[in-house]
Amino acid sequence: MAQRGSRARRAPAPRTGALRKRPAAVRSTAKKAPRAAKKAGAPRKADAVELGAKQRDISVSEFFAKNRHLLGFDNPSKALLTTVKEGVDNALDACEEAGIIPEIRVEITQLGETRFKIAIEDNGPGIVKKQVPKIFARLLYGSKFHRLRQSRGQQGIGISAAGMNGLLTTGKPVHIITRTGKKKDAHHFGLEIDTRVNEPRVKLDETVDWHRDHGTRVEIELEGNYRGGQHSVDAYIRQISLANPHAEITYVPPKAEAHGAEHVFPRVTTELPPETAEIKPHPYGVELGELMQMFRDTKARNVRTCLQGDFSRVSARTAKQICVAARVPETRRPSEATRDEAERIHKVIQKTKIMSPPMDCIAPIGEDLIVRALKAEVQADFYAAVTRRPTVYRGNPFLVEAGLAYGGDMAMEEPITLYRYANRVPLQYQQGACAITRAAIGTKWKTYKLQQPRGALPVGPMLLMVHIASVWVPFTSESKEAIANYPEILKEVRFALQECGRRVATYIRKQARVADEAKKRAYIEKYIPQVAVGLQEILGLADRERDKIVKNLTDVLERSRKM
Amino acid sequence: MAQRGSRARRAPAPRTGALRKRPAAVRSTAKKAPRAAKKAGAPRKADAVELGAKQRDISVSEFFAKNRHLLGFDNPSKALLTTVKEGVDNALDACEEAGIIPEIRVEITQLGETRFKIAIEDNGPGIVKKQVPKIFARLLYGSKFHRLRQSRGQQGIGISAAGMNGLLTTGKPVHIITRTGKKKDAHHFGLEIDTRVNEPRVKLDETVDWHRDHGTRVEIELEGNYRGGQHSVDAYIRQISLANPHAEITYVPPKAEAHGAEHVFPRVTTELPPETAEIKPHPYGVELGELMQMFRDTKARNVRTCLQGDFSRVSARTAKQICVAARVPETRRPSEATRDEAERIHKVIQKTKIMSPPMDCIAPIGEDLIVRALKAEVQADFYAAVTRRPTVYRGNPFLVEAGLAYGGDMAMEEPITLYRYANRVPLQYQQGACAITRAAIGTKWKTYKLQQPRGALPVGPMLLMVHIASVWVPFTSESKEAIANYPEILKEVRFALQECGRRVATYIRKQARVADEAKKRAYIEKYIPQVAVGLQEILGLADRERDKIVKNLTDVLERSRKM
């Protein structure tokens, strides 16, 4: 940023004052304008009509089909990862909403050099037949967008987009098997999205035998590329299991059949995350336009009951108080409130003291589980975790927690490893654009005994994980790879990291002290025999007595250590 | 990236091989799973149904209203800039499509501490009455998305999104005045977008008197913040006029009325950019899924005529040849072609030699105009510009040009200033994420006599501008702030920058040589009198003769310089 700033400062004539007219030499050429303008011709009468005729609707699926990189399908390797992510997100959400401890199975089968089949299977509640087509083959359709509730998915795009990407690259439909209970049939669907109209085309619809009593299996075939490293599916699976210690994840990488290598990530706990409540919008976070929309849509009879009923934390008293202060009769029909009245109410709300939103809408992973998960993830000498109390940005409750593992076999001279999470989903791309990274770089790690190059992550044998849980995570793109730099979020992350920093600093200092004392001790020990020999000569002692002295002095050294 | 890479490498156990089972200590806890699972309860029968009931459509306007930061409305200052940009983009596109030399007027009026009114007025062809509401108050509606044609707008989102942002922050509708010709009425609309359904609400519709024969004026009121610097509207206006030397732009910044300060950016040329042709998709850029879609939609009778008619550069011969090689009867009805046949055709296309797309669909600014515009923009000692020949990425023709100004009053010790453009629109945000920046950093500027810190832009008194023109610019987000890192694009930008580099290097070397000679010369001159005096003494010359010698020697020095 600093650099940008400096660039801005020295950019030629960057401010109004400096908006000088073109030098005469250049301006002169402008004189020709009129004549030339004629030459170029006044508008042909048809134009506006012609242009009008070209105007048409763009379906959201056409838009995202053409802009698939916005959804995380930039290239074959990323497409593979994104497809897995979207499937697993939905599986975990479904299980938790139904109060089921998740068992997820992820299979990647390589069909050709660049052709893969991805299957994600869960033990969730299953999906009612008539909803399946729209859920898997219609963009902007889902249950999570209109609620303020912590969940992995929130857009209603992901899994349908993954299916669409599969269709566009291989022409193959998405396959779904789903069953809602022992006594119900399992249904098998083959679905394609009709991108021109964003509607599902059902290519196959049959009942089948299935080994599960309830759950869902999605299969998507796509052009992909399977590779290792920071952005690999393997890294993703490890990171997701780290942040979802209640889930058992079975991962079958490509060609695994050959080696029969199935990787099982057992659960670290059998407790589901506490169920999170859905909340109403908090008045502080509502914009004027939204407020007016709510007044149009509300079922409430009058403005007061609307404020009281449709918002979080607005008591009858507060509602009344707001109406009075805004000089709006509390009996006014919301739909009849004028723009000015709404604006007055909006202004008053910002000035009124309103309790911050209830926090049972957010479920942290928890310090204990973070540490246990970290221990399962990496061998280190020191572990710590911090879960902050929830707070609010733009009326949305959110919470930050951080964990770290230090030492062990991690490299001394490399930048630390940073794992970023949003609602328990690992973020693997766009690290540079993410609020978490920014906060981590902004933290003064030197005060915590870690080296840190200017404007970079600290250097040392450390794995750092940061988790942001919220009813609405502000991502910087539909592909949900980075969190927007809201000041409130930056602040909370920084606080969490500072606490982690203090703890690791204490550990590092202690280690230093211990090492230091060991050195002294070795030093003294080395001289004890000489001292003894010296005394023997001065006092003319027998060897037996000399040895006794050595023993005594060593004991003294021992005891002094003990204290 | 290198850093990332290194992090990836040392991240604990990042590859499949390393996906070790959890240590026993941890796994043991998993044994409890079954019991606990029961405790947590098998799915309540209602679940799938409950969840199903919650599923619903999300309108694209609801989606973008909630995710406005994706469209460039992250914060008040950016919202102000984005609103101006979207208005000016449309104005310029409209004028050029109608063959009118653009006269654009941009007015920003401050109504309150954080309240602004933005007006953009053009002399374009105007808009036919019945199109106005959808164009300004419906997302994903427009004339540019479905065509492969170079234009500033391409999504059908921008101006409606700006209006929506205004509505949501101020509750005020968008106002439009438009007129399609002298003999036509001017219409005045007041429009609101109904975000729940993405449909316009017409609040006002009247005919008015208007001073223009044809053109359009848009007025949007919004919560904003006006500031200077790299991201300011002022910087934007200067940059857009730099890349659109055929446009006359009048800019009235806030409070200008007070100082009566209206900034006019006269045109540097009166030639419109060459009109660009719309093209059909090139076979190389078409994915299997798209191909199948085209087969479904085509009006062509058989596969051969479809290939020949619906694609760019496919002759009857090539079409026939493709069918044969793909073992698909050329008489096959496209709609009846199977997925496998389509896939065979798709594979064959990639192997068939097909002429690259026609290039009259792209209009560069041109080297001459870039230099003239740069001269108008900044006082420097050296100017250069390079326009590359068009080429192709994913079947989309594109072209890169670069210009630079060196020396003058620009700072020596700061990073250079980089102006990025896509289809003549300046890109002011997300410099780090942009292919242009990446190519500029990737260029070895040291070989061109400029200092360059590792992994950063070069340092020196230089303004560098890079323009990418294409029928489809792959932006990294809807806000169109950065260009995606397609290898073909990176390569072309690098070539353009290398050529610029060579030119500026030549200049810098010449400057060095001149300075060097001047030094030598001054040195020699200093001694000429002494030499003369010496000769005078030795040869016993008269002062007149001595002075003559001084003159001769000086002349010799002069002449030797000349050669």
mmCIF file of C-alpha atoms in Angstrom, chain B residues 62-362:
data_model
loop_
_atom_site.group_PDB
_atom_site.id
_atom_site.type_symbol
_atom_site.label_atom_id
_atom_site.label_comp_id
_atom_site.label_asym_id
_atom_site.label_seq_id
_atom_site.Cartn_x
_atom_site.Cartn_y
_atom_site.Cartn_z
ATOM 1 C CA GLU B 62 -30.406 -9.250 -4.851
ATOM 2 C CA PHE B 63 -27.103 -11.031 -5.261
ATOM 3 C CA PHE B 64 -25.187 -7.991 -6.448
ATOM 4 C CA ALA B 65 -26.970 -5.651 -4.038
ATOM 5 C CA LYS B 66 -25.586 -7.777 -1.188
ATOM 6 C CA ASN B 67 -22.210 -8.185 -2.926
ATOM 7 C CA ARG B 68 -21.852 -4.659 -4.224
ATOM 8 C CA HIS B 69 -18.109 -4.702 -3.556
ATOM 9 C CA LEU B 70 -17.815 -7.158 -6.470
ATOM 10 C CA LEU B 71 -19.019 -4.380 -8.762
ATOM 11 C CA GLY B 72 -16.638 -1.728 -7.426
ATOM 12 C CA PHE B 73 -18.877 -0.196 -4.766
ATOM 13 C CA ASP B 74 -16.762 -1.331 -1.793
ATOM 14 C CA ASN B 75 -16.635 2.065 -0.144
ATOM 15 C CA PRO B 76 -17.857 5.642 -0.688
ATOM 16 C CA SER B 77 -14.821 6.931 -2.609
ATOM 17 C CA LYS B 78 -14.691 3.911 -4.879
ATOM 18 C CA ALA B 79 -18.457 4.045 -5.400
ATOM 19 C CA LEU B 80 -18.104 7.631 -6.614
ATOM 20 C CA LEU B 81 -15.372 6.695 -9.087
ATOM 21 C CA THR B 82 -17.144 3.562 -10.328
ATOM 22 C CA THR B 83 -20.333 5.518 -10.974
ATOM 23 C CA VAL B 84 -18.474 8.051 -13.105
ATOM 24 C CA LYS B 85 -16.626 5.278 -14.962
ATOM 25 C CA GLU B 86 -19.743 3.325 -15.860
ATOM 26 C CA GLY B 87 -21.420 6.470 -17.135
ATOM 27 C CA VAL B 88 -18.470 7.576 -19.245
ATOM 28 C CA ASP B 89 -17.878 4.056 -20.644
ATOM 29 C CA ASN B 90 -21.451 3.928 -21.928
ATOM 30 C CA ALA B 91 -21.309 7.465 -23.305
ATOM 31 C CA LEU B 92 -18.133 6.783 -25.299
ATOM 32 C CA ASP B 93 -19.362 3.404 -26.562
ATOM 33 C CA ALA B 94 -22.652 4.924 -27.732
ATOM 34 C CA CYS B 95 -20.970 7.795 -29.593
ATOM 35 C CA GLU B 96 -18.497 5.538 -31.354
ATOM 36 C CA GLU B 97 -21.105 2.962 -32.364
ATOM 37 C CA ALA B 98 -23.049 5.796 -33.971
ATOM 38 C CA GLY B 99 -19.964 7.289 -35.608
ATOM 39 C CA ILE B 100 -20.182 10.498 -33.573
ATOM 40 C CA ILE B 101 -17.070 12.268 -32.264
ATOM 41 C CA PRO B 102 -17.715 12.201 -28.501
ATOM 42 C CA GLU B 103 -18.318 15.291 -26.406
ATOM 43 C CA ILE B 104 -18.694 14.108 -22.822
ATOM 44 C CA ARG B 105 -19.610 16.233 -19.833
ATOM 45 C CA VAL B 106 -19.020 14.950 -16.284
ATOM 46 C CA GLU B 107 -20.477 16.928 -13.368
ATOM 47 C CA ILE B 108 -20.014 16.062 -9.692
ATOM 48 C CA THR B 109 -22.106 18.108 -7.265
ATOM 49 C CA GLN B 110 -21.693 17.781 -3.508
ATOM 50 C CA LEU B 111 -25.104 17.839 -1.795
ATOM 51 C CA GLY B 112 -23.983 16.982 1.709
ATOM 52 C CA GLU B 113 -20.982 15.821 3.660
ATOM 53 C CA THR B 114 -21.216 12.338 2.115
ATOM 54 C CA ARG B 115 -23.930 12.960 -0.493
ATOM 55 C CA PHE B 116 -23.114 13.568 -4.164
ATOM 56 C CA LYS B 117 -24.953 13.902 -7.458
ATOM 57 C CA ILE B 118 -23.135 12.653 -10.542
ATOM 58 C CA ALA B 119 -24.250 13.665 -14.024
ATOM 59 C CA ILE B 120 -22.797 12.301 -17.250
ATOM 60 C CA GLU B 121 -23.958 13.825 -20.518
ATOM 61 C CA ASP B 122 -23.032 12.837 -24.069
ATOM 62 C CA ASN B 123 -23.793 13.874 -27.647
ATOM 63 C CA GLY B 124 -24.446 10.238 -28.596
ATOM 64 C CA PRO B 125 -27.310 8.826 -30.646
ATOM 65 C CA GLY B 126 -29.682 8.761 -27.685
ATOM 66 C CA ILE B 127 -31.760 5.785 -26.604
ATOM 67 C CA VAL B 128 -35.159 4.710 -27.935
ATOM 68 C CA LYS B 129 -37.834 5.338 -25.280
ATOM 69 C CA LYS B 130 -38.901 1.764 -24.612
ATOM 70 C CA GLN B 131 -35.322 0.561 -23.992
ATOM 71 C CA VAL B 132 -34.453 3.181 -21.387
ATOM 72 C CA PRO B 133 -35.934 1.500 -18.279
ATOM 73 C CA LYS B 134 -34.230 -1.871 -18.800
ATOM 74 C CA ILE B 135 -30.904 -0.364 -19.833
ATOM 75 C CA PHE B 136 -30.685 1.715 -16.644
ATOM 76 C CA ALA B 137 -32.570 -0.381 -14.093
ATOM 77 C CA ARG B 138 -32.054 -4.038 -14.940
ATOM 78 C CA LEU B 139 -28.833 -5.976 -14.343
ATOM 79 C CA LEU B 140 -27.531 -8.280 -17.081
ATOM 80 C CA TYR B 141 -29.284 -6.410 -19.863
ATOM 81 C CA GLY B 142 -27.402 -4.922 -22.744
ATOM 82 C CA SER B 143 -26.256 -5.019 -26.359
ATOM 83 C CA LYS B 144 -22.603 -5.903 -25.848
ATOM 84 C CA PHE B 145 -22.497 -9.240 -24.028
ATOM 85 C CA HIS B 146 -23.631 -11.480 -26.888
ATOM 86 C CA ARG B 147 -21.344 -9.927 -29.492
ATOM 87 C CA LEU B 148 -17.633 -10.455 -30.023
ATOM 88 C CA ARG B 149 -16.810 -6.800 -30.571
ATOM 89 C CA GLN B 150 -14.396 -4.375 -28.948
ATOM 90 C CA SER B 151 -16.255 -2.101 -26.547
ATOM 91 C CA ARG B 152 -15.738 -0.629 -23.104
ATOM 92 C CA GLY B 153 -18.803 -2.197 -21.590
ATOM 93 C CA GLN B 154 -19.278 -5.912 -22.069
ATOM 94 C CA GLN B 155 -21.352 -7.203 -19.151
ATOM 95 C CA GLY B 156 -24.660 -5.338 -19.176
ATOM 96 C CA ILE B 157 -24.272 -4.636 -15.460
ATOM 97 C CA GLY B 158 -22.370 -1.406 -14.960
ATOM 98 C CA ILE B 159 -24.754 1.528 -15.267
ATOM 99 C CA SER B 160 -27.705 -0.314 -13.707
ATOM 100 C CA ALA B 161 -25.481 -1.327 -10.808
ATOM 101 C CA ALA B 162 -24.454 2.299 -10.353
ATOM 102 C CA GLY B 163 -28.125 3.249 -10.259
ATOM 103 C CA MET B 164 -28.868 0.449 -7.806
ATOM 104 C CA ASN B 165 -26.054 1.583 -5.531
ATOM 105 C CA GLY B 166 -27.454 5.098 -5.633
ATOM 106 C CA LEU B 167 -30.932 3.844 -4.790
ATOM 107 C CA LEU B 168 -29.707 1.676 -1.921
ATOM 108 C CA THR B 169 -27.617 4.412 -0.349
ATOM 109 C CA THR B 170 -29.942 7.402 -0.906
ATOM 110 C CA GLY B 171 -33.337 5.978 -1.880
ATOM 111 C CA LYS B 172 -33.284 8.290 -4.918
ATOM 112 C CA PRO B 173 -34.120 7.044 -8.435
ATOM 113 C CA VAL B 174 -31.789 7.399 -11.432
ATOM 114 C CA HIS B 175 -32.705 10.277 -13.780
ATOM 115 C CA ILE B 176 -32.210 9.988 -17.517
ATOM 116 C CA ILE B 177 -32.760 12.542 -20.255
ATOM 117 C CA THR B 178 -32.336 11.184 -23.761
ATOM 118 C CA ARG B 179 -33.143 12.312 -27.291
ATOM 119 C CA THR B 180 -32.577 10.438 -30.539
ATOM 120 C CA GLY B 181 -32.816 13.347 -32.994
ATOM 121 C CA LYS B 182 -33.745 16.978 -33.720
ATOM 122 C CA LYS B 183 -37.250 16.021 -34.778
ATOM 123 C CA LYS B 184 -37.782 13.728 -31.788
ATOM 124 C CA ASP B 185 -38.924 14.613 -28.259
ATOM 125 C CA ALA B 186 -36.452 14.501 -25.414
ATOM 126 C CA HIS B 187 -37.648 12.061 -22.731
ATOM 127 C CA HIS B 188 -37.034 12.398 -19.021
ATOM 128 C CA PHE B 189 -37.194 9.207 -16.926
ATOM 129 C CA GLY B 190 -36.977 8.594 -13.190
ATOM 130 C CA LEU B 191 -36.116 4.912 -12.634
ATOM 131 C CA GLU B 192 -35.640 2.559 -9.692
ATOM 132 C CA ILE B 193 -34.536 -1.043 -9.878
ATOM 133 C CA ASP B 194 -36.742 -3.474 -7.955
ATOM 134 C CA THR B 195 -33.909 -5.546 -6.543
ATOM 135 C CA ARG B 196 -36.118 -8.474 -5.520
ATOM 136 C CA VAL B 197 -37.010 -9.208 -9.137
ATOM 137 C CA ASN B 198 -34.366 -7.252 -11.081
ATOM 138 C CA GLU B 199 -37.011 -5.196 -12.911
ATOM 139 C CA PRO B 200 -37.252 -1.431 -13.462
ATOM 140 C CA ARG B 201 -39.862 0.656 -11.646
ATOM 141 C CA VAL B 202 -40.687 3.766 -13.684
ATOM 142 C CA LYS B 203 -41.221 6.609 -11.197
ATOM 143 C CA LEU B 204 -41.281 9.379 -13.777
ATOM 144 C CA ASP B 205 -41.762 9.505 -17.554
ATOM 145 C CA GLU B 206 -42.222 12.866 -19.276
ATOM 146 C CA THR B 207 -41.157 14.711 -22.395
ATOM 147 C CA VAL B 208 -38.995 17.781 -21.789
ATOM 148 C CA ASP B 209 -37.170 20.542 -23.624
ATOM 149 C CA TRP B 210 -33.477 19.784 -23.966
ATOM 150 C CA HIS B 211 -30.622 21.810 -25.414
ATOM 151 C CA ARG B 212 -29.157 18.844 -27.358
ATOM 152 C CA ASP B 213 -30.390 17.498 -30.706
ATOM 153 C CA HIS B 214 -29.312 14.018 -29.712
ATOM 154 C CA GLY B 215 -27.594 12.464 -26.728
ATOM 155 C CA THR B 216 -28.168 11.162 -23.237
ATOM 156 C CA ARG B 217 -27.767 12.567 -19.733
ATOM 157 C CA VAL B 218 -27.691 10.309 -16.658
ATOM 158 C CA GLU B 219 -27.964 11.608 -13.100
ATOM 159 C CA ILE B 220 -27.256 9.416 -10.081
ATOM 160 C CA GLU B 221 -27.350 10.510 -6.456
ATOM 161 C CA LEU B 222 -25.264 8.454 -4.035
ATOM 162 C CA GLU B 223 -23.442 8.270 -0.730
ATOM 163 C CA GLY B 224 -19.880 8.957 -1.726
ATOM 164 C CA ASN B 225 -16.563 10.484 -0.831
ATOM 165 C CA TYR B 226 -14.530 12.732 -3.117
ATOM 166 C CA ARG B 227 -10.775 12.492 -2.762
ATOM 167 C CA GLY B 228 -7.598 12.993 -4.757
ATOM 168 C CA GLY B 229 -4.699 10.688 -5.490
ATOM 169 C CA GLN B 230 -4.129 7.707 -7.720
ATOM 170 C CA HIS B 231 -7.689 6.434 -7.338
ATOM 171 C CA SER B 232 -9.412 9.783 -7.705
ATOM 172 C CA VAL B 233 -11.979 10.758 -10.312
ATOM 173 C CA ASP B 234 -9.559 13.475 -11.395
ATOM 174 C CA ALA B 235 -6.869 10.901 -12.137
ATOM 175 C CA TYR B 236 -9.464 8.806 -13.974
ATOM 176 C CA ILE B 237 -10.622 11.690 -16.168
ATOM 177 C CA ARG B 238 -7.031 12.518 -17.080
ATOM 178 C CA GLN B 239 -6.267 8.902 -17.895
ATOM 179 C CA ILE B 240 -9.416 8.297 -19.933
ATOM 180 C CA SER B 241 -8.763 11.406 -22.008
ATOM 181 C CA LEU B 242 -5.209 10.134 -22.555
ATOM 182 C CA ALA B 243 -6.521 6.882 -24.054
ATOM 183 C CA ASN B 244 -9.388 8.540 -25.960
ATOM 184 C CA PRO B 245 -7.668 11.394 -27.764
ATOM 185 C CA HIS B 246 -10.673 11.753 -30.101
ATOM 186 C CA ALA B 247 -13.004 12.643 -27.210
ATOM 187 C CA GLU B 248 -13.552 16.080 -25.728
ATOM 188 C CA ILE B 249 -14.236 15.741 -22.026
ATOM 189 C CA THR B 250 -15.518 18.542 -19.821
ATOM 190 C CA TYR B 251 -15.131 17.851 -16.137
ATOM 191 C CA VAL B 252 -16.842 19.842 -13.401
ATOM 192 C CA PRO B 253 -15.510 18.676 -10.019
ATOM 193 C CA PRO B 254 -17.449 19.302 -6.775
ATOM 194 C CA LYS B 255 -17.696 22.944 -5.666
ATOM 195 C CA ALA B 256 -16.332 23.905 -9.104
ATOM 196 C CA GLU B 257 -19.286 26.286 -9.484
ATOM 197 C CA ALA B 258 -17.781 28.233 -6.596
ATOM 198 C CA HIS B 259 -14.398 28.628 -8.308
ATOM 199 C CA GLY B 260 -16.104 28.499 -11.684
ATOM 200 C CA ALA B 261 -13.438 25.926 -12.547
ATOM 201 C CA GLU B 262 -14.502 23.709 -15.440
ATOM 202 C CA HIS B 263 -11.719 21.496 -16.749
ATOM 203 C CA VAL B 264 -11.820 20.949 -20.498
ATOM 204 C CA PHE B 265 -9.757 18.143 -21.995
ATOM 205 C CA PRO B 266 -9.779 18.994 -25.704
ATOM 206 C CA ARG B 267 -9.387 16.266 -28.296
ATOM 207 C CA VAL B 268 -5.934 15.620 -29.706
ATOM 208 C CA THR B 269 -7.413 14.251 -32.925
ATOM 209 C CA THR B 270 -10.710 14.525 -34.748
ATOM 210 C CA GLU B 271 -10.456 11.061 -36.256
ATOM 211 C CA LEU B 272 -12.756 8.499 -34.692
ATOM 212 C CA PRO B 273 -11.054 5.190 -33.920
ATOM 213 C CA PRO B 274 -11.497 2.925 -36.976
ATOM 214 C CA GLU B 275 -14.884 1.231 -36.720
ATOM 215 C CA THR B 276 -14.426 -2.298 -35.448
ATOM 216 C CA ALA B 277 -16.236 -5.260 -36.929
ATOM 217 C CA GLU B 278 -18.180 -7.806 -34.918
ATOM 218 C CA ILE B 279 -16.795 -11.318 -35.394
ATOM 219 C CA LYS B 280 -17.985 -14.892 -34.996
ATOM 220 C CA PRO B 281 -16.295 -17.204 -32.495
ATOM 221 C CA HIS B 282 -13.095 -18.767 -33.750
ATOM 222 C CA PRO B 283 -13.162 -22.592 -33.659
ATOM 223 C CA TYR B 284 -9.960 -22.802 -31.595
ATOM 224 C CA GLY B 285 -11.571 -20.842 -28.758
ATOM 225 C CA VAL B 286 -14.782 -22.868 -28.526
ATOM 226 C CA GLU B 287 -15.192 -25.430 -25.755
ATOM 227 C CA LEU B 288 -16.966 -28.741 -26.245
ATOM 228 C CA GLY B 289 -19.994 -27.622 -24.268
ATOM 229 C CA GLU B 290 -20.252 -24.382 -26.253
ATOM 230 C CA LEU B 291 -19.946 -26.325 -29.488
ATOM 231 C CA MET B 292 -22.837 -28.590 -28.458
ATOM 232 C CA GLN B 293 -24.878 -25.533 -27.485
ATOM 233 C CA MET B 294 -24.208 -23.989 -30.895
ATOM 234 C CA PHE B 295 -25.295 -27.198 -32.604
ATOM 235 C CA ARG B 296 -28.543 -27.000 -30.627
ATOM 236 C CA ASP B 297 -29.129 -23.322 -31.452
ATOM 237 C CA THR B 298 -27.912 -23.036 -35.040
ATOM 238 C CA LYS B 299 -30.202 -22.295 -37.956
ATOM 239 C CA ALA B 300 -27.838 -24.211 -40.259
ATOM 240 C CA ARG B 301 -29.274 -27.340 -41.886
ATOM 241 C CA ASN B 302 -26.289 -29.598 -41.323
ATOM 242 C CA VAL B 303 -23.044 -29.794 -39.384
ATOM 243 C CA ARG B 304 -20.909 -28.685 -42.319
ATOM 244 C CA THR B 305 -22.875 -25.515 -43.043
ATOM 245 C CA CYS B 306 -23.013 -24.806 -39.306
ATOM 246 C CA LEU B 307 -19.220 -25.013 -38.996
ATOM 247 C CA GLN B 308 -18.858 -22.890 -42.111
ATOM 248 C CA GLY B 309 -21.504 -20.313 -41.249
ATOM 249 C CA ASP B 310 -21.404 -19.883 -37.477
ATOM 250 C CA PHE B 311 -17.640 -19.782 -37.009
ATOM 251 C CA SER B 312 -14.968 -17.383 -38.082
ATOM 252 C CA ARG B 313 -12.418 -18.507 -40.710
ATOM 253 C CA VAL B 314 -14.002 -21.902 -41.520
ATOM 254 C CA SER B 315 -14.199 -22.361 -45.296
ATOM 255 C CA ALA B 316 -16.462 -24.905 -46.971
ATOM 256 C CA ARG B 317 -13.366 -27.000 -47.583
ATOM 257 C CA THR B 318 -12.199 -26.855 -43.973
ATOM 258 C CA ALA B 319 -15.694 -27.639 -42.726
ATOM 259 C CA LYS B 320 -15.928 -30.686 -44.984
ATOM 260 C CA GLN B 321 -12.441 -31.768 -43.975
ATOM 261 C CA ILE B 322 -13.360 -31.514 -40.260
ATOM 262 C CA CYS B 323 -16.488 -33.621 -40.721
ATOM 263 C CA VAL B 324 -14.536 -36.288 -42.568
ATOM 264 C CA ALA B 325 -11.711 -36.420 -40.046
ATOM 265 C CA ALA B 326 -14.272 -36.582 -37.199
ATOM 266 C CA ARG B 327 -16.177 -39.357 -38.969
ATOM 267 C CA VAL B 328 -19.392 -37.314 -38.765
ATOM 268 C CA PRO B 329 -21.619 -37.331 -41.882
ATOM 269 C CA GLU B 330 -21.571 -33.702 -43.049
ATOM 270 C CA THR B 331 -25.304 -33.925 -43.734
ATOM 271 C CA ARG B 332 -26.065 -34.694 -40.073
ATOM 272 C CA ARG B 333 -28.577 -32.239 -38.526
ATOM 273 C CA PRO B 334 -26.572 -30.255 -35.949
ATOM 274 C CA SER B 335 -29.335 -30.677 -33.348
ATOM 275 C CA GLU B 336 -29.087 -34.433 -33.844
ATOM 276 C CA ALA B 337 -25.317 -34.656 -33.461
ATOM 277 C CA THR B 338 -24.496 -36.844 -30.462
ATOM 278 C CA ARG B 339 -22.168 -35.791 -27.650
ATOM 279 C CA ASP B 340 -19.514 -38.181 -28.936
ATOM 280 C CA GLU B 341 -19.763 -36.782 -32.465
ATOM 281 C CA ALA B 342 -19.477 -33.261 -31.072
ATOM 282 C CA GLU B 343 -16.466 -34.336 -29.007
ATOM 283 C CA ARG B 344 -14.794 -35.874 -32.069
ATOM 284 C CA ILE B 345 -15.421 -32.670 -34.052
ATOM 285 C CA HIS B 346 -14.056 -30.625 -31.149
ATOM 286 C CA LYS B 347 -10.891 -32.745 -31.009
ATOM 287 C CA VAL B 348 -10.405 -32.555 -34.776
ATOM 288 C CA ILE B 349 -10.855 -28.767 -34.818
ATOM 289 C CA GLN B 350 -7.894 -28.375 -32.442
ATOM 290 C CA LYS B 351 -5.752 -30.405 -34.848
ATOM 291 C CA THR B 352 -7.005 -28.722 -38.050
ATOM 292 C CA LYS B 353 -5.073 -25.779 -39.458
ATOM 293 C CA ILE B 354 -7.458 -22.780 -39.387
ATOM 294 C CA MET B 355 -6.514 -19.195 -40.258
ATOM 295 C CA SER B 356 -6.438 -16.968 -37.172
ATOM 296 C CA PRO B 357 -9.423 -14.599 -36.748
ATOM 297 C CA PRO B 358 -9.753 -11.392 -38.798
ATOM 298 C CA MET B 359 -8.193 -8.451 -37.044
ATOM 299 C CA ASP B 360 -10.413 -5.599 -38.226
ATOM 300 C CA CYS B 361 -12.379 -6.269 -35.038
ATOM 301 C CA ILE B 362 -9.740 -4.451 -32.987
#
